[in-house]
Coordinates of C-alpha atoms in Angstrom, one line a residue:
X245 CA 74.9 79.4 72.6
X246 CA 76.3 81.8 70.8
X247 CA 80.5 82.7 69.5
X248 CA 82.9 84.6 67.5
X249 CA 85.5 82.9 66.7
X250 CA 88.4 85.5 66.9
X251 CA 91.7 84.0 65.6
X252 CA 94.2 87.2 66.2
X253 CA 93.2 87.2 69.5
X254 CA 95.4 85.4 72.6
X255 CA 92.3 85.6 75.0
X256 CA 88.7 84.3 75.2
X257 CA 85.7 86.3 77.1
X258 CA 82.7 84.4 78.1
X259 CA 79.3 85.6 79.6
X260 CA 76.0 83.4 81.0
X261 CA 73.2 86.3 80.1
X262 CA 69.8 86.0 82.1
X263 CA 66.9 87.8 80.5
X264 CA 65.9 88.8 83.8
X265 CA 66.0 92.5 85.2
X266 CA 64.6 94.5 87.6
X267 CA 61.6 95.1 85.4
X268 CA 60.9 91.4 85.6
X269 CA 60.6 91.2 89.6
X270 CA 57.6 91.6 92.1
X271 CA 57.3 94.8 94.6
X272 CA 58.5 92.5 97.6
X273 CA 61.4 91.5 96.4
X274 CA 62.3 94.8 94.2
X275 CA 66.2 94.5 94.0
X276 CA 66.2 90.5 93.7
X277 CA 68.0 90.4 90.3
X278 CA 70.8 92.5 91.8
X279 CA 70.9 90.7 95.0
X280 CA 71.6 87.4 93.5
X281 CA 74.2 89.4 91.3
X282 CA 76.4 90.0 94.4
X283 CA 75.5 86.7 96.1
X284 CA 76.4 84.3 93.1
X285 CA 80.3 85.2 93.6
X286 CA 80.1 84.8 97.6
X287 CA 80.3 81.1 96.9
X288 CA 79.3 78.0 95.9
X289 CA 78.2 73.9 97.1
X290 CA 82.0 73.1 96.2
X291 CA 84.1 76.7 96.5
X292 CA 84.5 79.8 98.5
X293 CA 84.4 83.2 97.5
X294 CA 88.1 83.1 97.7
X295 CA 88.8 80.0 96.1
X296 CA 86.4 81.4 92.9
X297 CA 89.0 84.4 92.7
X298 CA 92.1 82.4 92.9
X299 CA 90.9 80.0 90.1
X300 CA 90.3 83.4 87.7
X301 CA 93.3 85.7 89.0
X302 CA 95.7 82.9 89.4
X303 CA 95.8 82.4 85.5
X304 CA 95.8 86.1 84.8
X305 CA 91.8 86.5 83.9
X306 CA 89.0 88.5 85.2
X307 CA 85.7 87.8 86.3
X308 CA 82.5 90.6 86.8
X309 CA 79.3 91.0 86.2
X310 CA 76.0 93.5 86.1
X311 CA 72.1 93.8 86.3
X312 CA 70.3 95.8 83.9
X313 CA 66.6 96.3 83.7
X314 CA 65.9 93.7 81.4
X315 CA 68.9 91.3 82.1
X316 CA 71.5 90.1 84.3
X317 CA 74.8 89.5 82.6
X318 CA 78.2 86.9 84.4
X319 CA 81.6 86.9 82.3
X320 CA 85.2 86.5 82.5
X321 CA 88.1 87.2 80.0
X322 CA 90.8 84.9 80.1
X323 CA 94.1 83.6 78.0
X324 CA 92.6 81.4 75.5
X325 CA 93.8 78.4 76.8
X326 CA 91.7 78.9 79.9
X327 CA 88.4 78.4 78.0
X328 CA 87.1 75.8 80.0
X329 CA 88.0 77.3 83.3
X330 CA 86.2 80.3 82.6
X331 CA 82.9 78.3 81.3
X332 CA 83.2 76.0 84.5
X333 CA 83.2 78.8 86.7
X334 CA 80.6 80.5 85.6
X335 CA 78.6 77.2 85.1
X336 CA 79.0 76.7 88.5
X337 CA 78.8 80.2 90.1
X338 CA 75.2 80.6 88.5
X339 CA 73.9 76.8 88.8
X340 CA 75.0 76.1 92.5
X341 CA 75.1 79.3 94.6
X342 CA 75.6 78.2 98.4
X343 CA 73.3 80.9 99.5
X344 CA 75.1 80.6 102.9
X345 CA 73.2 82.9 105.6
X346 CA 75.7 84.7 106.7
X347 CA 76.5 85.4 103.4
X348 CA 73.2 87.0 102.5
X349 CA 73.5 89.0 105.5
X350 CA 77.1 89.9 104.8
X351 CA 76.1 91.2 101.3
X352 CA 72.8 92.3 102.5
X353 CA 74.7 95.4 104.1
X354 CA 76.9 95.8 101.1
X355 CA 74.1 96.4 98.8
X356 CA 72.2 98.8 101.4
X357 CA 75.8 101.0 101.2
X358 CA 75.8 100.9 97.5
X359 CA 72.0 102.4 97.8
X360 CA 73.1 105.1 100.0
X361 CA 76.0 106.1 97.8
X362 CA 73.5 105.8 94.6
X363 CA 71.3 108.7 96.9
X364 CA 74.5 110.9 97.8
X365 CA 74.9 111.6 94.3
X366 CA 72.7 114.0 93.0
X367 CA 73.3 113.3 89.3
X368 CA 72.3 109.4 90.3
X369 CA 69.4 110.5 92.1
X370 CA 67.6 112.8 89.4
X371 CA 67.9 109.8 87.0
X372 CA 66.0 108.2 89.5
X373 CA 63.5 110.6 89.7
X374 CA 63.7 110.8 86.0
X375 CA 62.6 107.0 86.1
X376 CA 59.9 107.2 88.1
X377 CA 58.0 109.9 86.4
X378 CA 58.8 108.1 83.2
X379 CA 57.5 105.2 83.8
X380 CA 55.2 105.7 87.2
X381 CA 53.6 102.6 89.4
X382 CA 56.0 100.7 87.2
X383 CA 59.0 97.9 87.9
X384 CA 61.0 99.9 84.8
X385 CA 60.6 103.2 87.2
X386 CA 62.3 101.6 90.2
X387 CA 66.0 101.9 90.6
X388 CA 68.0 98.0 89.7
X389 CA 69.4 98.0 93.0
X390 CA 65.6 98.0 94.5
X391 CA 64.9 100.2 97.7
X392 CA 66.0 100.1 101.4
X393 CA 62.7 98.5 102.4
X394 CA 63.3 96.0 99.8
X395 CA 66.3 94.9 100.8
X396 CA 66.0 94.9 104.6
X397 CA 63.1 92.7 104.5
X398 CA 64.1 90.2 101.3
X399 CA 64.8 86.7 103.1
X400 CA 67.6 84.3 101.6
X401 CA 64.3 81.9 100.4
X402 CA 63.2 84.8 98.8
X403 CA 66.2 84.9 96.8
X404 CA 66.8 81.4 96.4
X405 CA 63.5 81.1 95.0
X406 CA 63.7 83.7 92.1
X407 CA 67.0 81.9 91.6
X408 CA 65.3 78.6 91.5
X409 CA 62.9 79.8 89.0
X410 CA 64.6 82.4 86.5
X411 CA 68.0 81.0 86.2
X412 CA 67.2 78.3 83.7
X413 CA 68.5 77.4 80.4
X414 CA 65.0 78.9 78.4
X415 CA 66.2 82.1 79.9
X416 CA 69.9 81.8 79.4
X417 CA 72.1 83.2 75.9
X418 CA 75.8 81.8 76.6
X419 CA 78.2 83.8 74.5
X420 CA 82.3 83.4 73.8
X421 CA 84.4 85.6 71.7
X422 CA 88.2 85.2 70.9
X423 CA 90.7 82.3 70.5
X424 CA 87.8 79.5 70.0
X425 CA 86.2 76.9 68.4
X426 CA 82.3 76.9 68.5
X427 CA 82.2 73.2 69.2
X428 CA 84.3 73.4 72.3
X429 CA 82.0 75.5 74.0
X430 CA 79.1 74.0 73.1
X431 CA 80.5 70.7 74.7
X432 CA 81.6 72.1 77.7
X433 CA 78.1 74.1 78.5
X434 CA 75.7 71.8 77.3
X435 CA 77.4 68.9 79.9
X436 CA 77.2 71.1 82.7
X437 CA 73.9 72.1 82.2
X438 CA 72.3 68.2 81.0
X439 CA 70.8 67.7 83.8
X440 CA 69.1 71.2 84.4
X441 CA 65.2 72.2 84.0
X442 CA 64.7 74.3 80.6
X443 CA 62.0 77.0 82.6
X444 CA 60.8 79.8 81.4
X445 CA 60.7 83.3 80.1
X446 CA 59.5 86.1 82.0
X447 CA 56.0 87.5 80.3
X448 CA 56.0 91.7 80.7
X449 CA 54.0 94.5 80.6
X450 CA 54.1 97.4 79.1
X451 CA 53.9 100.8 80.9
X452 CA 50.4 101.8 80.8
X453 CA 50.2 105.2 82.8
X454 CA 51.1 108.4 81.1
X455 CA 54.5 109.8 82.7
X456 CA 54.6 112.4 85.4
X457 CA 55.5 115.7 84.0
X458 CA 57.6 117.0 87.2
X459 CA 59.7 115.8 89.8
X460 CA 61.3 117.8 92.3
X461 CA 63.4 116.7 95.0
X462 CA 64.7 120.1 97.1
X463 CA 68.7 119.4 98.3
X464 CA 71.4 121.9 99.2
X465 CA 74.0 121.2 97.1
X466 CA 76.5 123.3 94.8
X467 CA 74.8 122.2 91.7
X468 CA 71.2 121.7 90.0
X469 CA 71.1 118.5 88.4
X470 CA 68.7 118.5 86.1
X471 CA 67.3 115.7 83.6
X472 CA 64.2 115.6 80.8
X473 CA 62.9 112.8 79.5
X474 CA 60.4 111.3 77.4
X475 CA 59.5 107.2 75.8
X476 CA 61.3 106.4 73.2
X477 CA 61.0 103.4 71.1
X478 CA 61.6 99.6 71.5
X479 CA 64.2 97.6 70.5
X480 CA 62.6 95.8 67.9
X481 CA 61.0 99.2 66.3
X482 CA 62.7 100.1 62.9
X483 CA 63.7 104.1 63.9
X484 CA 65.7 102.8 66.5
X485 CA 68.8 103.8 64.4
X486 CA 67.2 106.9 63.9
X487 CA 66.6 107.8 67.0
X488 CA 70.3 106.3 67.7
X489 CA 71.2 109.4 65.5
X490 CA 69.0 111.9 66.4
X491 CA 70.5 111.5 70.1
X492 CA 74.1 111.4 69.2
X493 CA 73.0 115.0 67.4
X494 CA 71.2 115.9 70.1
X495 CA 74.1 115.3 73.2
X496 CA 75.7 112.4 72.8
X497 CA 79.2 113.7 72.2
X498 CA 81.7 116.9 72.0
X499 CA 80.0 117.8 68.5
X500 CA 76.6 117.6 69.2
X501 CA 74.1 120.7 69.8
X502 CA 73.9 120.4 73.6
X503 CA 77.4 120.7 74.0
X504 CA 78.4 122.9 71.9
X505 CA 75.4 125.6 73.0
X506 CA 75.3 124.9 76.9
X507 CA 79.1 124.6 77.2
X508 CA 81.1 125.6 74.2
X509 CA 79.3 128.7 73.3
X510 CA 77.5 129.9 76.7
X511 CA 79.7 128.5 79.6
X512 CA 76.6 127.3 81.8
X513 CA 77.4 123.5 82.5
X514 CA 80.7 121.3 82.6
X515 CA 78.3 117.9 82.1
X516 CA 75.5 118.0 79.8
X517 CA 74.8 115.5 77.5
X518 CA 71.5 112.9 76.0
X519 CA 71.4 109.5 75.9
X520 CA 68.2 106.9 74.5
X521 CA 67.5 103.7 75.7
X522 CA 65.6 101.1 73.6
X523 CA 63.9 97.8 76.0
X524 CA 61.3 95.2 74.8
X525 CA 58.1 97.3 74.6
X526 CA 59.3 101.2 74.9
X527 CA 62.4 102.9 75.3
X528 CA 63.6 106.6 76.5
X529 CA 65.2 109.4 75.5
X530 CA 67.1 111.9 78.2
X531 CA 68.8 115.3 78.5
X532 CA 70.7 115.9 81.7
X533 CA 72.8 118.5 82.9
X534 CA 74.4 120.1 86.0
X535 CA 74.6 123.6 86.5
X536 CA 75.0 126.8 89.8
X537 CA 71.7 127.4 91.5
X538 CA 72.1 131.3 89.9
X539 CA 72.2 129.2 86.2
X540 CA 69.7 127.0 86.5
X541 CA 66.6 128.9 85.0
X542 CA 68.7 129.8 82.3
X543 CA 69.9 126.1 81.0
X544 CA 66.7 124.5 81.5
X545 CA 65.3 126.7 79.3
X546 CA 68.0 126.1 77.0
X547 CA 67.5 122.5 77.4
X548 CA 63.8 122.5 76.6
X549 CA 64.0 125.2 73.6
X550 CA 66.9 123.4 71.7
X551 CA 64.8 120.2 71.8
X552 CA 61.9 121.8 70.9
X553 CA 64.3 123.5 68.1
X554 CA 65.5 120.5 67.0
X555 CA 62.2 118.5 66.8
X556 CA 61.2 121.3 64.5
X557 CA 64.0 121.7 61.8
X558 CA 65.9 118.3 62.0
X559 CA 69.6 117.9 61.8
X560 CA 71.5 119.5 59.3
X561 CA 73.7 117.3 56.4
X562 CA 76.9 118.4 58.6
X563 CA 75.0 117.1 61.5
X564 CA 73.8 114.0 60.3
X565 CA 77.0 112.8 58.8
X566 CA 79.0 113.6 62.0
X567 CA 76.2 111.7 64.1
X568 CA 76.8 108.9 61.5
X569 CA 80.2 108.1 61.0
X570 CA 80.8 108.7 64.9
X571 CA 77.8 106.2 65.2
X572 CA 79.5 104.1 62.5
X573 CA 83.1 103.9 63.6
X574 CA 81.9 103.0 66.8
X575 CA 80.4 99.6 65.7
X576 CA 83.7 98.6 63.9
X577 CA 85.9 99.7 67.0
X578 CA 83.7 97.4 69.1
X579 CA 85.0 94.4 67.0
X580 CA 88.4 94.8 68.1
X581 CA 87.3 94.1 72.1
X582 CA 87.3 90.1 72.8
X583 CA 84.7 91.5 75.6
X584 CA 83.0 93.9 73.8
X585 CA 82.3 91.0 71.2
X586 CA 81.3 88.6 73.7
X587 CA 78.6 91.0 75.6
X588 CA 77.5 92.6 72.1
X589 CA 76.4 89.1 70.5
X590 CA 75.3 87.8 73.6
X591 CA 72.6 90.7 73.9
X592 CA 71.7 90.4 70.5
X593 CA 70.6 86.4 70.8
X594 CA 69.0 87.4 74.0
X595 CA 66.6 89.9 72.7
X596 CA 66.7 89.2 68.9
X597 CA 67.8 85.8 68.2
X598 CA 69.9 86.4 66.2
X599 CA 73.4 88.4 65.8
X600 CA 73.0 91.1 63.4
X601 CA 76.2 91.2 61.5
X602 CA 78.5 94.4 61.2
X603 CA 78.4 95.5 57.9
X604 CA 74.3 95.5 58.2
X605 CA 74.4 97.7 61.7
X606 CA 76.8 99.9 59.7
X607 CA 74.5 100.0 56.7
X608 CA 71.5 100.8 58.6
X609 CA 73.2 103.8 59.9
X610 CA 74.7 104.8 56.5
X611 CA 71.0 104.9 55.7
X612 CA 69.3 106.8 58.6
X613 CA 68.2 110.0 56.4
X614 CA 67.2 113.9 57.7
X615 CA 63.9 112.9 57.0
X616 CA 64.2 109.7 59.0
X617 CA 65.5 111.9 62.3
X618 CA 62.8 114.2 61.3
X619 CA 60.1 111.2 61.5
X620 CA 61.2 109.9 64.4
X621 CA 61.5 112.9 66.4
X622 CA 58.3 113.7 65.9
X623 CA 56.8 110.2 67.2
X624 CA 59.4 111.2 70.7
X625 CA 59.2 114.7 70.8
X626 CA 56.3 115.9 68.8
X627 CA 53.2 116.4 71.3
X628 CA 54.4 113.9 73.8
X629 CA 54.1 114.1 77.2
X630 CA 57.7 114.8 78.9
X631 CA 59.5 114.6 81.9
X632 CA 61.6 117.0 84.1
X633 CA 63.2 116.0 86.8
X634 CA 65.7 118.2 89.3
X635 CA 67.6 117.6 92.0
X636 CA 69.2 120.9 94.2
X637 CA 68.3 124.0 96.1
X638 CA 65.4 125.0 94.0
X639 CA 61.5 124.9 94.6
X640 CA 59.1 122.5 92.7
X641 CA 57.1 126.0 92.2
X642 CA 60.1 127.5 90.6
X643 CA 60.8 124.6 88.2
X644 CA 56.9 124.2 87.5
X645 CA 57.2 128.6 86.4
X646 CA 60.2 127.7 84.4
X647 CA 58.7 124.6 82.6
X648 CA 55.4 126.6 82.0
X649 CA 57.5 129.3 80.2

């Protein structure tokens, strides 16, 4: 258990965070995690579904929650007198799910929409490709949400089981931010869970196969959605703030290179940005853009020569202190979100054990270097293997041409 006691604030945020994802579940039941996401709010031994809502909306609060690759994450944000509420609820919604059939089946549909409305988009779906060639034969290559098979044929024992043996207090980081005292929630969670089993972590594997380098998936569609990837690093790896930097130089804003060539200067795509991802044993780093069929040779080649550019000469000073004080300020605005404080120290517990404080996040950024960027693009970029992955009314010849230069 983990909180920040916020004392300017008039509302409390609390979150129950599973260290179980999608990575962490067998083929059969691909999607489980997710599943149980939307299941755990149908209802419970003692309450509806309705009768959850009105105890959260009837006080003014909120209640959500999502599944990630390597967690699955319940909170609420209430007026700080509410704090027990909110930690009962969610006590209850995660320990005593009702599992009721026609629930499951109710929900069953729901999620088999949500899949088909993943595969309408294009800009979804190339990130799914993306995955998949990333990581291939993989659980981090599948998409959260698991596939149509999956679904149709996951029984409510199937579910109840992976409930039964992941949701347990070894695999369970309760965090509170806001109008609190530590005490209070550590009196209210540790009597509603006495009586439960401690369990167990999930044990992973790291990806072992080397990523596909092309994935083509032919569509008639106004645009080319194109993405490039390649690993990154892990979570636990020391140039993760370098590479934090390197992609907010790269795309991950209005000032970095991608934007300002592919859009600013050239005119070729409305979206294009990067973004990195760091997990437990690797981690990813991804381009994407979406352009007009008659554009599309041109930006992926733009795509591919301003990483390859950038791999080779580093950031400049302008560059890297615009990457880092962007980087920087967002830490510190992220304090001043009773949610955002919640979910941040929650994660940090669940996959560090421990909360890195502010000022040292901020440091380590102050810190990153050219030379560090320079280092740690050349352990991502360098001569690894990469990625492309396009979605549109293009060939896989054509890309394959393109790629091959």
């Amino acid at each position: 258990m983990v909180t920040e006691t916020l004392p300017w604030a008039r509302s409390v945020a609390t979150g129950f965070r599973f260290g179980i994802g999608a990575r962490d579940e067998p083929d059969e039941v691909a999607g489980a995690s997710h599943f149980l996401e939307h299941l755990l709010f149908k209802g419970t031994e003692a309450r509806s579904a309705a009768a959850i809502a009105q105890a959260i909306e009837s006080v003014g609060g909120e209640m959500n929650a999502h599944t990630g690759r390597e967690d699955t994450a319940y909170y609420t944000r209430l007026p700080a007198q509410h704090l027990e509420l909110g930690l009962d609820v969610l006590s209850e919604v995660v320990l005593s799910p009702a599992f009721r059939a026609h629930e499951v089946e109710a929900e069953r549909q729901v999620i088999l929409e949500e899949i088909a409305m993943d595969e309408d988009s294009h800009e979804d779906r190339v990130f799914t490709l993306l995955a998949d060639a990333l990581f291939p034969s993989h659980p981090l290559g599948r998409e959260v949400a698991g596939t149509r098979e999956s679904i149709e044929a996951m029984t409510r024992d199937d579910i109840a089981d992976f409930h039964h043996r992941w949701y347990r207090p070894a695999n369970l980081v309760v965090s509170a931010a806001g109008a609190l005292a530590h005490g209070d929630v550590v009196d209210v969670v540790a009597k509603r869970f006495a009586s439960v089993d401690g369990g167990e972590r999930p044990v992973r594997i790291a990806p072992s196969k080397p990523p596909k380098s092309l994935a083509v998936q032919r569509r008639r569609s106004e645009q080319v959605h194109v993405a490039i990837g390649l690993r990154g690093v892990s979570r636990s790896d020391d140039d993760r703030y370098a590479l934090d930097v390197a992609d907010q130089v790269l795309g991950g804003g209005t000032a970095s290179r991608l934007f300002q060539v592919v859009r600013e200067e050239r005119g070729l795509a409305y979206s294009v940005y990067s973004s990195s991802a760091e997990l437990t044993d690797t981690g990813e780093l991804a381009i994407y853009a979406g352009t007009a069929p008659g554009r599309f040779e041109a930006v992926l080649q733009l795509l591919l020569a301003e990483l390859d550019r950038f791999a080779a000469s580093g950031p400049t000073q302008e560059e890297l202190a615009t990457a880092t004080g962007y980087l920087e300020g967002a830490v510190l605005l992220g304090t001043e979100s009773v949610a955002g404080t919640m979910s941040a120290i929650g994660r940090a517990v669940l996959h560090h054990d421990h909360v890195v404080p502010v000022d040292e996040v901020v440091a380590r950024y102050r810190a990153v270097t050219a030379d560090d960027v320079c280092r740690v693009l050349s352990r991502v970029v360098g001569d690894s293997p990469r990625s492309v992955a396009v979605v549109g009314p293009v060939s896989k010849r054509d890309v394959a041409a393109i790629v091959a230069g």
